[in-house]
Structure formats: C-alpha cells, structure tokens
XYZ file of C-alpha atoms in Angstrom:
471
model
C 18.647 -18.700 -34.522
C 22.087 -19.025 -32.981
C 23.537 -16.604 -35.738
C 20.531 -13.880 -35.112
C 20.994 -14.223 -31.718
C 24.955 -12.842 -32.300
C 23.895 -10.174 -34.363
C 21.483 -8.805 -31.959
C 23.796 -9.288 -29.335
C 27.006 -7.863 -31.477
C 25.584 -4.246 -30.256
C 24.984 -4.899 -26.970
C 28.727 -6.937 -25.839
C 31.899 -5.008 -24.826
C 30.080 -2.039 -23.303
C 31.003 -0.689 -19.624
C 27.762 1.475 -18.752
C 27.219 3.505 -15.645
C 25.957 1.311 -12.694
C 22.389 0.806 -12.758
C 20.086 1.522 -9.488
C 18.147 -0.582 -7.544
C 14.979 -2.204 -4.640
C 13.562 -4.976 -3.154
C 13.366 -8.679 -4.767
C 14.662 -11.842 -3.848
C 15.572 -15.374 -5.335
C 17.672 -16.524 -2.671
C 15.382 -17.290 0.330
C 13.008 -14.991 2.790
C 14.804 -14.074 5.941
C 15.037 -10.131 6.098
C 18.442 -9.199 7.060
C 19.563 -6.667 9.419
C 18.557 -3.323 9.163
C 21.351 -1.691 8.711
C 25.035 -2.052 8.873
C 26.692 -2.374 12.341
C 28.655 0.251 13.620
C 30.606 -2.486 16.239
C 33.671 -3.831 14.610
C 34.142 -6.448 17.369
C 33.244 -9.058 15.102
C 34.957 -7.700 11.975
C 37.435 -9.639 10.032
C 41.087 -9.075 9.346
C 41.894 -7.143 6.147
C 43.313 -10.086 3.384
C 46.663 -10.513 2.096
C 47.494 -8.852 -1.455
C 47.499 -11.076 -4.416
C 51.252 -11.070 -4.094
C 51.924 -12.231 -0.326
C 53.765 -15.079 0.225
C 52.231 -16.018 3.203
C 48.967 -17.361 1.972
C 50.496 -19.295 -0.862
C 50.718 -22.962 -0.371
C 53.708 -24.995 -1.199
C 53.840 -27.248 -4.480
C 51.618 -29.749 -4.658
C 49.495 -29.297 -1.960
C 45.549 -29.124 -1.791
C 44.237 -25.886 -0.117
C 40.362 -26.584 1.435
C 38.354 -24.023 1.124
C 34.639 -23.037 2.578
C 32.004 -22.169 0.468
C 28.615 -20.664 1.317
C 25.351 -21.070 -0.530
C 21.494 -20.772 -0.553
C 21.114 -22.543 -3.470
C 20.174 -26.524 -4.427
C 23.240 -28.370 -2.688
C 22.983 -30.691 -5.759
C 23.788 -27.991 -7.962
C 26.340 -26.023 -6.311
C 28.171 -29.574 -6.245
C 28.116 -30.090 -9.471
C 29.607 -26.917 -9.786
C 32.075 -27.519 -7.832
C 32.959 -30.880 -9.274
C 33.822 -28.981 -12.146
C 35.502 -26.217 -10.816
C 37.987 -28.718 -8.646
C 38.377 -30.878 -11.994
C 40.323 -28.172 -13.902
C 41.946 -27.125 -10.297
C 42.959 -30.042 -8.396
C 45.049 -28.149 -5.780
C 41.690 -26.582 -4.719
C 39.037 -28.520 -2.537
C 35.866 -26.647 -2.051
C 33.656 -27.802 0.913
C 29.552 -26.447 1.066
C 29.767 -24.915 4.634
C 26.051 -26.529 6.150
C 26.332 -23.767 8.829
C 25.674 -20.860 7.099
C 22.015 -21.304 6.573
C 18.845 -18.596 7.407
C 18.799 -16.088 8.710
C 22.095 -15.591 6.666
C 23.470 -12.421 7.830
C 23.029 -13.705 11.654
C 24.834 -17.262 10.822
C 27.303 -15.476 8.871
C 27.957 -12.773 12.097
C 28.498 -15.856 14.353
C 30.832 -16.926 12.483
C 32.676 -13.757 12.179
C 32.760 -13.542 15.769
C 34.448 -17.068 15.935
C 36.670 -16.684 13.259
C 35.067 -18.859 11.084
C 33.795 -17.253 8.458
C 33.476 -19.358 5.240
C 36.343 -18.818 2.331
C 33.495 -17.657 -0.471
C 29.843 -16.903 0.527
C 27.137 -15.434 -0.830
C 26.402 -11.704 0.006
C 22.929 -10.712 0.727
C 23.335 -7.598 2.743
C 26.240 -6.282 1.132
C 26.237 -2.554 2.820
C 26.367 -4.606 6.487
C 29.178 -6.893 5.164
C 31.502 -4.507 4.103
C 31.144 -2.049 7.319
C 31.484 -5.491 9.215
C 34.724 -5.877 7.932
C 33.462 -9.385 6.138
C 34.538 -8.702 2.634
C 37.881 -8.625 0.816
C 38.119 -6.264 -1.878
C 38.955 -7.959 -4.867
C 39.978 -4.871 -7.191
C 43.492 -5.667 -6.665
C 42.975 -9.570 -8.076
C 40.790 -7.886 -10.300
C 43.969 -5.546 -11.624
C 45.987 -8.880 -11.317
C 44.557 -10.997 -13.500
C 44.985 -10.769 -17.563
C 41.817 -12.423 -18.230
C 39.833 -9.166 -16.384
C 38.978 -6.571 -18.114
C 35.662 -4.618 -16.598
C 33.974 -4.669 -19.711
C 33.844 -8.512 -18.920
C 30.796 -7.647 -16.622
C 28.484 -5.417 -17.277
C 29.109 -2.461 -15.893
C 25.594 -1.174 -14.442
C 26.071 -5.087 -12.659
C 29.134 -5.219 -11.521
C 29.233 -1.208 -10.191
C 26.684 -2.418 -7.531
C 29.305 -3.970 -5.593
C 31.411 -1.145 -5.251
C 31.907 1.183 -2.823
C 34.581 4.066 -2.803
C 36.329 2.435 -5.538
C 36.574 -0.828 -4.243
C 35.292 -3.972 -5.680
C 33.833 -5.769 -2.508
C 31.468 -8.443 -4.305
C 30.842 -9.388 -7.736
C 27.240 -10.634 -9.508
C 27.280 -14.194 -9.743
C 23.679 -14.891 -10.891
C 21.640 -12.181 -13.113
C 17.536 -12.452 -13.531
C 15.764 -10.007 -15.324
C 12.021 -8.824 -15.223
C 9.213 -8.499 -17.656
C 6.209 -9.436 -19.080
C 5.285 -13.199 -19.719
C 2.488 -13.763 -22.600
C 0.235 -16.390 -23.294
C 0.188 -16.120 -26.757
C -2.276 -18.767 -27.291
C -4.625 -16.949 -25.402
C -4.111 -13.677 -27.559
C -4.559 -15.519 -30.488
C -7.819 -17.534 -29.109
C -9.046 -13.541 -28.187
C -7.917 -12.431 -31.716
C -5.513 -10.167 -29.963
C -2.202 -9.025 -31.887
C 0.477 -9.815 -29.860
C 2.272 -6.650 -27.958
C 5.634 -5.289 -30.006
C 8.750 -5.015 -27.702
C 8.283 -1.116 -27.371
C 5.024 -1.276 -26.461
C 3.067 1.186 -23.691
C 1.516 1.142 -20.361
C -1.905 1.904 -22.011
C -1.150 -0.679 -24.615
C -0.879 -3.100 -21.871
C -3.823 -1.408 -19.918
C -5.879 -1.479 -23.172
C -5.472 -5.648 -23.728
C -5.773 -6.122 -20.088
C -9.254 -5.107 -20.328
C -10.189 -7.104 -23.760
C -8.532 -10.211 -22.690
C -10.601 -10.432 -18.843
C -13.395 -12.505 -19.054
C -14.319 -12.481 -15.190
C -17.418 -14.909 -15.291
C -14.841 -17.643 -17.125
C -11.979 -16.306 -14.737
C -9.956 -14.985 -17.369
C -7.940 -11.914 -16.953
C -5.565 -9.658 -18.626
C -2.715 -9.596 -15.711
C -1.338 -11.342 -12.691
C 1.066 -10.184 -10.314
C 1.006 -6.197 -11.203
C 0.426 -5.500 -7.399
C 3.941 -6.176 -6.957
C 5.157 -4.258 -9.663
C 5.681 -0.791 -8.343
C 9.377 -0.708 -7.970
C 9.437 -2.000 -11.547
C 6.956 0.936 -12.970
C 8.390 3.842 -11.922
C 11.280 3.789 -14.060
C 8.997 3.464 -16.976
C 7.252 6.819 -15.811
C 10.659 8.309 -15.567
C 13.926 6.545 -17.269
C 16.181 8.916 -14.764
C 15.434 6.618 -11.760
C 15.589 3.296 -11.059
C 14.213 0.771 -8.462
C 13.161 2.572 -5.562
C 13.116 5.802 -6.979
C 17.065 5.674 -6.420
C 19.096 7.944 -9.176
C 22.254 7.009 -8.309
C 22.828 9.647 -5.773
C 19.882 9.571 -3.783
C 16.252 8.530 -3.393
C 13.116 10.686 -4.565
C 9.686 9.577 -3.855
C 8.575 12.823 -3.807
C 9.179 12.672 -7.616
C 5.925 12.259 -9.607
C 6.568 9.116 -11.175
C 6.280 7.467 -7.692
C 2.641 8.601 -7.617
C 1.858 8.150 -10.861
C 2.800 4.386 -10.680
C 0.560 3.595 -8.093
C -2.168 5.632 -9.466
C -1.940 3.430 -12.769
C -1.387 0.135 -11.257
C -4.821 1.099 -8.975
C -6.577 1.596 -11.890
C -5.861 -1.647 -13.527
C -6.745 -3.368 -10.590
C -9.275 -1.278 -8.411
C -10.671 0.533 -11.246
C -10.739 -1.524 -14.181
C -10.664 -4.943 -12.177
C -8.299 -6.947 -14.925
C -5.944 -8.442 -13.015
C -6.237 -11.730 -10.924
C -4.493 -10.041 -8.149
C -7.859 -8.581 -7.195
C -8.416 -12.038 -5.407
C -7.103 -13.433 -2.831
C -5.542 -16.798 -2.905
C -8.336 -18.402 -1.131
C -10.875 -17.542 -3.995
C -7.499 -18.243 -7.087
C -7.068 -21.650 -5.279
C -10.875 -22.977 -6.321
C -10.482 -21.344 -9.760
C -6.738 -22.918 -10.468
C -5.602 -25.067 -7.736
C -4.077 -24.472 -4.613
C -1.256 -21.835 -4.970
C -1.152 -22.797 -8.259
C -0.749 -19.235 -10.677
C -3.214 -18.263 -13.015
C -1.280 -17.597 -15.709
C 0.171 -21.251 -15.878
C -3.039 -22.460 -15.643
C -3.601 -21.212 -19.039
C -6.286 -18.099 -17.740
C -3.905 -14.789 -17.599
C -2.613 -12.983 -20.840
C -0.045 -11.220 -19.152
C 2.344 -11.879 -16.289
C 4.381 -9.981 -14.289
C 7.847 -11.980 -13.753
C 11.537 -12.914 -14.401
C 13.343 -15.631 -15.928
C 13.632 -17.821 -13.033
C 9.636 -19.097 -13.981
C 10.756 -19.696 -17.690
C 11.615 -23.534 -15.867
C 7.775 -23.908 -14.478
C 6.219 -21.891 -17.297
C 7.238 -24.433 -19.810
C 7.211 -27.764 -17.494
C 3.697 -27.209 -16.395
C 2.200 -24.297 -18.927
C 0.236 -26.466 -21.538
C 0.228 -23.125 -24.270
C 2.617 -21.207 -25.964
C 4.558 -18.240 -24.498
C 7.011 -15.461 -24.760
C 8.771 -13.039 -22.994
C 8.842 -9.237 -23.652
C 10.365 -5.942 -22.392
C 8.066 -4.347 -19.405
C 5.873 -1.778 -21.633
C 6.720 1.566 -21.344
C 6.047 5.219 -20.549
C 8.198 8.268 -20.950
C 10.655 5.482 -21.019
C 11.355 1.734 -21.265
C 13.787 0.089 -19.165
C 14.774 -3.159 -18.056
C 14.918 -4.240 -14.419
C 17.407 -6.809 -13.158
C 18.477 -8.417 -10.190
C 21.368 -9.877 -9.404
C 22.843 -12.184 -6.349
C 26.585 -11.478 -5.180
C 29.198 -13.527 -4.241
C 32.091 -12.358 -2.192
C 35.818 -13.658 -0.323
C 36.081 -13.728 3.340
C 38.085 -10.454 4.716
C 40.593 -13.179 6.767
C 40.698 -16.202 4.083
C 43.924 -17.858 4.560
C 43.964 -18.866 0.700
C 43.034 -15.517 -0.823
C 44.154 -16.347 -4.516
C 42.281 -19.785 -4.436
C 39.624 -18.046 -3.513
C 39.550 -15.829 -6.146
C 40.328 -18.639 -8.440
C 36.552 -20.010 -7.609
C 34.867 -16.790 -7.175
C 36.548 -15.872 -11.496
C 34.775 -19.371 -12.007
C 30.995 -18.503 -11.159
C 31.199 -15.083 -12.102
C 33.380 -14.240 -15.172
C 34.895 -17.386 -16.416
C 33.949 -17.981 -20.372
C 35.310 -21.556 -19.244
C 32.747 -21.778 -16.192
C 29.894 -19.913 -17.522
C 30.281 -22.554 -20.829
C 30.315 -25.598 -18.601
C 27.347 -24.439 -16.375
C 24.829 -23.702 -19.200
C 26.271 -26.693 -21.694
C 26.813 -29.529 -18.617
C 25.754 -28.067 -15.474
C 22.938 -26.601 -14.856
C 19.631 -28.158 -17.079
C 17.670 -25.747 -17.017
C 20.252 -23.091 -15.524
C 17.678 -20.788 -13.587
C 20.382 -17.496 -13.987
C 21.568 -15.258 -16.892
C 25.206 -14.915 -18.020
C 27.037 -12.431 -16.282
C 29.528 -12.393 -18.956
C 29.667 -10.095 -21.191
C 30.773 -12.215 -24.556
C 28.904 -13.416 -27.719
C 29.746 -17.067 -27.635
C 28.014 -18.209 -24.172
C 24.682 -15.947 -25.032
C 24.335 -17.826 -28.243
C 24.854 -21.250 -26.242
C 22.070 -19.646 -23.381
C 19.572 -19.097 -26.198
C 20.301 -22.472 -27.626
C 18.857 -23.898 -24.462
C 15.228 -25.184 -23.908
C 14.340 -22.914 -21.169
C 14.331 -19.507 -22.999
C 11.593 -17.591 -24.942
C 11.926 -15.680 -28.700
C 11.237 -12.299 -27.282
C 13.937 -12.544 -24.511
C 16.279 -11.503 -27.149
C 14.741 -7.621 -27.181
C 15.040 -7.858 -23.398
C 18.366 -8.949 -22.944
C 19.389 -5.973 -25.981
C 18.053 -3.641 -23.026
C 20.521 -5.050 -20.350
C 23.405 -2.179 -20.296
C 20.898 0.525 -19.412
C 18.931 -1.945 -17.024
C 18.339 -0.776 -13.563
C 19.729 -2.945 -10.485
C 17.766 -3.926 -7.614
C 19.401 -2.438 -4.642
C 18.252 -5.002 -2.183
C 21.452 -6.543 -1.320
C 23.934 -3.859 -2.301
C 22.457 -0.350 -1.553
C 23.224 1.329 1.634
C 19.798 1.860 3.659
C 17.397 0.309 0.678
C 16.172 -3.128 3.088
C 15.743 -0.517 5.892
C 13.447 2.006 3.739
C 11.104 -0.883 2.644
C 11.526 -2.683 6.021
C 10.704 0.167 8.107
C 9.112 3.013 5.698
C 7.475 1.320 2.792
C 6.082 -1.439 4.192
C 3.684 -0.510 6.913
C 1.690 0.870 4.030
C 2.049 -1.945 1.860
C 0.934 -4.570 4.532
C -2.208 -3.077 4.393
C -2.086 -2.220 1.105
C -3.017 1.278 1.661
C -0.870 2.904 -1.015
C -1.874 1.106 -3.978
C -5.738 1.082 -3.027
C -5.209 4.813 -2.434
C -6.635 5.120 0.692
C -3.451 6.796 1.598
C -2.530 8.798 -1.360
C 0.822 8.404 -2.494
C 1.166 11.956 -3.242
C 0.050 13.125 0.357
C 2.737 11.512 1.659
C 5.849 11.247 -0.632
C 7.409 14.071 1.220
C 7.184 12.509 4.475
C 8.296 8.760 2.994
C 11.305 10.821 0.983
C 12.664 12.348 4.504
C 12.770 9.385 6.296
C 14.413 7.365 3.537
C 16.910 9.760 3.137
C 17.392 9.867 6.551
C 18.273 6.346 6.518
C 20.480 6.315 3.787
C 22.713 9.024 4.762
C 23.217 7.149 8.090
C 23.807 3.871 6.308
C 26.034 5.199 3.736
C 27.912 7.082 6.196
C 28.565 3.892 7.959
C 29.717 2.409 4.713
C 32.194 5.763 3.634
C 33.974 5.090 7.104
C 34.414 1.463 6.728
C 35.810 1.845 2.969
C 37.730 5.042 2.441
C-alpha cells in the first residue's frame, strides 16, 4: 500500500497553488471570538527583531524559556514538546495555563500586560495581526535553507498572509467528506459510490438506503453542510461563497445549495438530521451519532472522527471525496500557529514554530512516536511522511482520492479571513438559529442580495483595518 500511496501522491507533492478560500468550522474549542479586529493599538505589541539582531540572541550555552499557547490535550502538546526540546536543549518550552477560553480575550490581557506567550495558537487571525500580536515570519521564512514555499501547500499556507507578509502558518490540516458504511451498502446491495461521484448520486442512495420504521437513513449531518456544497455547485468559490476577492451570495450556487440540501431533508426525509437529538438519543443512545451506531450510510465529516469511527464503529468504513456538481472540490480546515510580535527569543521561536509546522523531522516523530492516533493531516508537502500517515491505523482506503484533491482544496476562512466570523456571527446566523434558510421559509434567493451587502460591508471594513495594520 505504502508504494501506491507514493505514486498517487508523486502528482500531487511539490506544487505551490493559489490560496484556497474559506468559512466557519472549528476543532479547537467553542468560544466565538471578537467580531472584528480592533482599531485601538493600545494593547498592540512591539514589532520583533530581524532574524539577524544581536540583541535577542542568547549567549553560548544558555537555555532560553519560552511560552507556548495551546487548546489542545496538555498530554499531547507535552509530548511534543519533549521531543522538540530533546533535539534542542538550549530551548525550554513552558504550556502557558493562562491562555485558556475565550482565547482572543485571554490572549488581549495579556497583550495589554506585556505578557503575551512566545508561540500561540491563532484563532482570529485578522484581529491578531491589526492588534499588533503577530510577528511576520517571511523574513525567517527567507532565512532558513530548509524553506522553500512549496514545503506547504500553497492554498494552506496563503491563508496566513496578508500584504505579503507571512503572519501565521497551518500547523494542523483536517479535511471534509463523506464517511460510508460500507457494510451497510453491501447489506442494502448498494454499489459503493466512485470518488467522482454526484450530488444526485448521493441524493439517489440516500433515499434507497432509509429505512425510517428500522431508523435507518441515507445521511447524517447534511444540515451543516452548506458552506461545504456550494463549491460543488460552482468550483469558482469556496467556503462562504468567498472567491478570493470578495464574497457573493447573491451567486446562484448559494441558493441552489440550500434548495438541494432541503430536499434531502424536508422533501425526501433521508437524513437523520430531520430529528432532533431528543428523539436520535432513544434510537442510538444519548448523543451518541447514528452513523457509528451502525444505522446511517453516509456521513457528513472530517478526519478528526476517523479516531471514534473505528474505536467504537463495529462495521467497515471509508472515506470519499464530497460528491459533486458542476464541480468537485475538497474542503479543508486548518488551525494556525503564530510568534508573539515582542518575543524576546525570536529565532527560538521560530525554531519550534519550523517544528509543528514544516519540519520532515517533527512531522516524522509526531505521526511515528507522538501522536497515536494523530487527529491532524501533514502539512508538509513531501512523499515520505504521507506514506508513514497512511501506514497508520486511523486512516481509510478512499482517503487517498481525497487527499489527491488537496492543492485545489478550499480553506475555511474562519480564523484567517478578514470579516468571515462577523458575517456568520451577525448575518448568517440569525437565519440559521431558526433554521429558516434551509427549511425555506425564508428563501435564500429573496434575500441573497440583502445578506451579500451586508457581508461585504463587513469585509471591506475588516480588511481595511487589516491593509492599515500590514502595509
């Protein structure tokens, strides 16, 4: 498998794409951050030394402490760091316990004192880098030999850039599709779905695996999915309708996404999400999901369930591209990981942030030692550590086709595009709270103008915030 694996991914490595575009998912915890970017720089940071001053570089032999921030499992990110200080024994890397959530309001108070941790993860990049938070790391980027931007993807590592400027890099990479029960196709006498498979091939088994009186359906979790759909109705946009340049809901695909993912569950009534998790929770168990219980074909998700799917899913499964339209692409989302504006020990710094984000050495040592199962994808772009990430348990024989579809993949913009947690915070949301959108009693094409102007609205004012805090 390991040799296949290179072959497929021979094609794919050493490619620097366009950045991707993005929207609105999160594996890093549930506290909304702020709005928008501040306009006060009363808190802001000082700007970093260069890679070459002399006055942040510590004198032989000693040990320079650094402060790390992290949302993930402490027990992880230690082990991490274990390894990290093993092969760099002048560095000392300390989990800073105050930065916790909310993040970005932990993260201002300790701008305002000073204190802001070495490295910490970024999940409002537009309002960190108009704080004044972030170092830009192009010119250690430049400076280092073992850099080179294909390294990275580059639809990935383009979302932390702004005006040329590398503020943040992607440390962890999960990508979304469609998990399949196979056992239950082949119980249903169902073929299984080929990787560039459509939305009516996936409406069309929907409907013959659903067996409502045995509580069997064809889909779970397809409410969700909107921000996923569109570009699959048209391959010029990407998550939130954003093209790279600017947002457009008054585009037809926005509609037509909803309209289809009404159908399937309004209309046609295959998909568990018709329920609500009072009624799933007698069927399965209590917030227990359907499809690991063994009674969905189909499943909305990302890589971050392969863990639970194949702990606690008692059938076999893949893992296959979302299906199609006018277009088949890949969503992805990645968490960032940036250096503090005023770090004292900028190249150390660096040294740890190269580690989790485009070391072969670290990315080797976290899927090999580390990190059983490691939840993320590699971030680097190189032959060697996919083949050892497919070698692992916690991966599926279809994943292959998905991860082929990676350098045209579409980033969600959650934590790096200017305005994006505003527009769903403050535009998109009120009608998905009551779900009025997707059941149509507000119909998305009545209104697409209307949600358009105010999202642009919000972007411009958000990005201008950004253009006069970077150029």
């Amino acid at each position: 498998m390991k040799k296949t694996i290179g072959l497929i991914l021979a094609s794919v490595m050493l490619i620097v794409l366009i950045a991707g575009c993005g929207g609105k998912s999160d594996n890093g915890g549930n506290a909304s951050p702020s709005a928008s970017p501040s306009a006060s720089s009363s808190a802001s940071a000082s700007p970093s030394a260069s890679p070459s001053a002399s006055a942040s570089e510590p004198s032989a032999g000693e040990v320079v402490t650094l402060k790390f921030a992290t949302w993930n499992d402490p027990a992880v990110e230690q082990k991490k760091i274990d390894a990290f200080m093993k092969t760099h024994p002048n560095i000392k890397i300390e989990i800073d316990k105050s930065i916790t959530w909310p993040w970005d309001e932990k993260l201002g108070a300790a701008a305002a004192a000073g204190k802001l941790p070495d490295v910490f993860f970024v999940f409002n990049g537009p309002s960190n880098v108009a704080n004044g938070w972030l170092a830009d790391l192009k010119p250690y980027l430049d400076a280092d030999p073992d850099y080179k931007p294909e390294n990275i993807f580059g639809n990935l590592s383009e979302t932390g850039q702004y005006n040329g400027k590398q503020y943040m890099l992607p440390h962890q990479l999960f990508m979304q599709g469609v998990l399949i029960n196979v056992d239950l196709f082949n119980k249903e006498n169902i073929p299984l779905p080929k990787k560039d498979w459509t939305i009516k091939d996936f409406e069309q088994i929907a409907k013959k695996l659903t067996k409502v009186s045995d509580h069997q359906f064809g889909a779970e979790n397809i409410l969700g999915a909107r921000e996923l759909f569109v570009p699959q109705f048209d391959p010029s946009l990407g998550w939130l309708t954003y093209d790279g340049t600017k947002f457009n809901f008054d585009n037809p695909a926005f509609s037509d996404t909803i309209h289809w993912i009404n159908d399937i569950v309004y209309n046609n009534k295959t998909s568990v999400d018709l329920y609500d998790r009072k009624e799933q929770d007698k069927w399965y168990g209590k917030d227990k999901s359907a499809f690991v219980a063994g009674k969905v074909g189909m499943k909305i998700d990302a890589n971050w369930a392969f863990a639970d799917v194949t702990k606690n899913g008692k059938f076999k499964w893949d893992f296959l591209p979302l299906p199609g339209n006018k277009g088949q692409r890949v969503p992805l989302i990645t968490d960032y990981i940036g250096m503090a504006a005023n770090t004292k020990h900028p190249k150390e710094a660096f040294e740890f942030i190269k580690w989790l984000t485009y070391s072969k050495e670290g990315w080797m040592q976290r899927i090999n030692e580390i990190e059983k199962p490691i939840t993320t994808m590699p971030l680097l772009n190189d032959r060697e550590v996919w083949d050892a990430y497919m070698n692992t348990t916690f991966t599926a024989p279809g994943l292959k086709d998905v991860i082929s579809m990676i350098p045209s993949g579409f980033v969600d913009g959650y934590k790096w595009l200017p305005g994006d947690a505003e527009i769903i915070d403050k535009v998109l949301n009120p009608y998905d709270t009551k779900k009025e959108l997707v059941s149509l009693k507000v119909k998305p094409e009545d209104v697409a103008k209307d949600i358009q102007q105010k999202a642009m609205d919000i972007f411009n004012r958000n990005k201008a915030q950004i253009d006069a805090a970077t150029k």
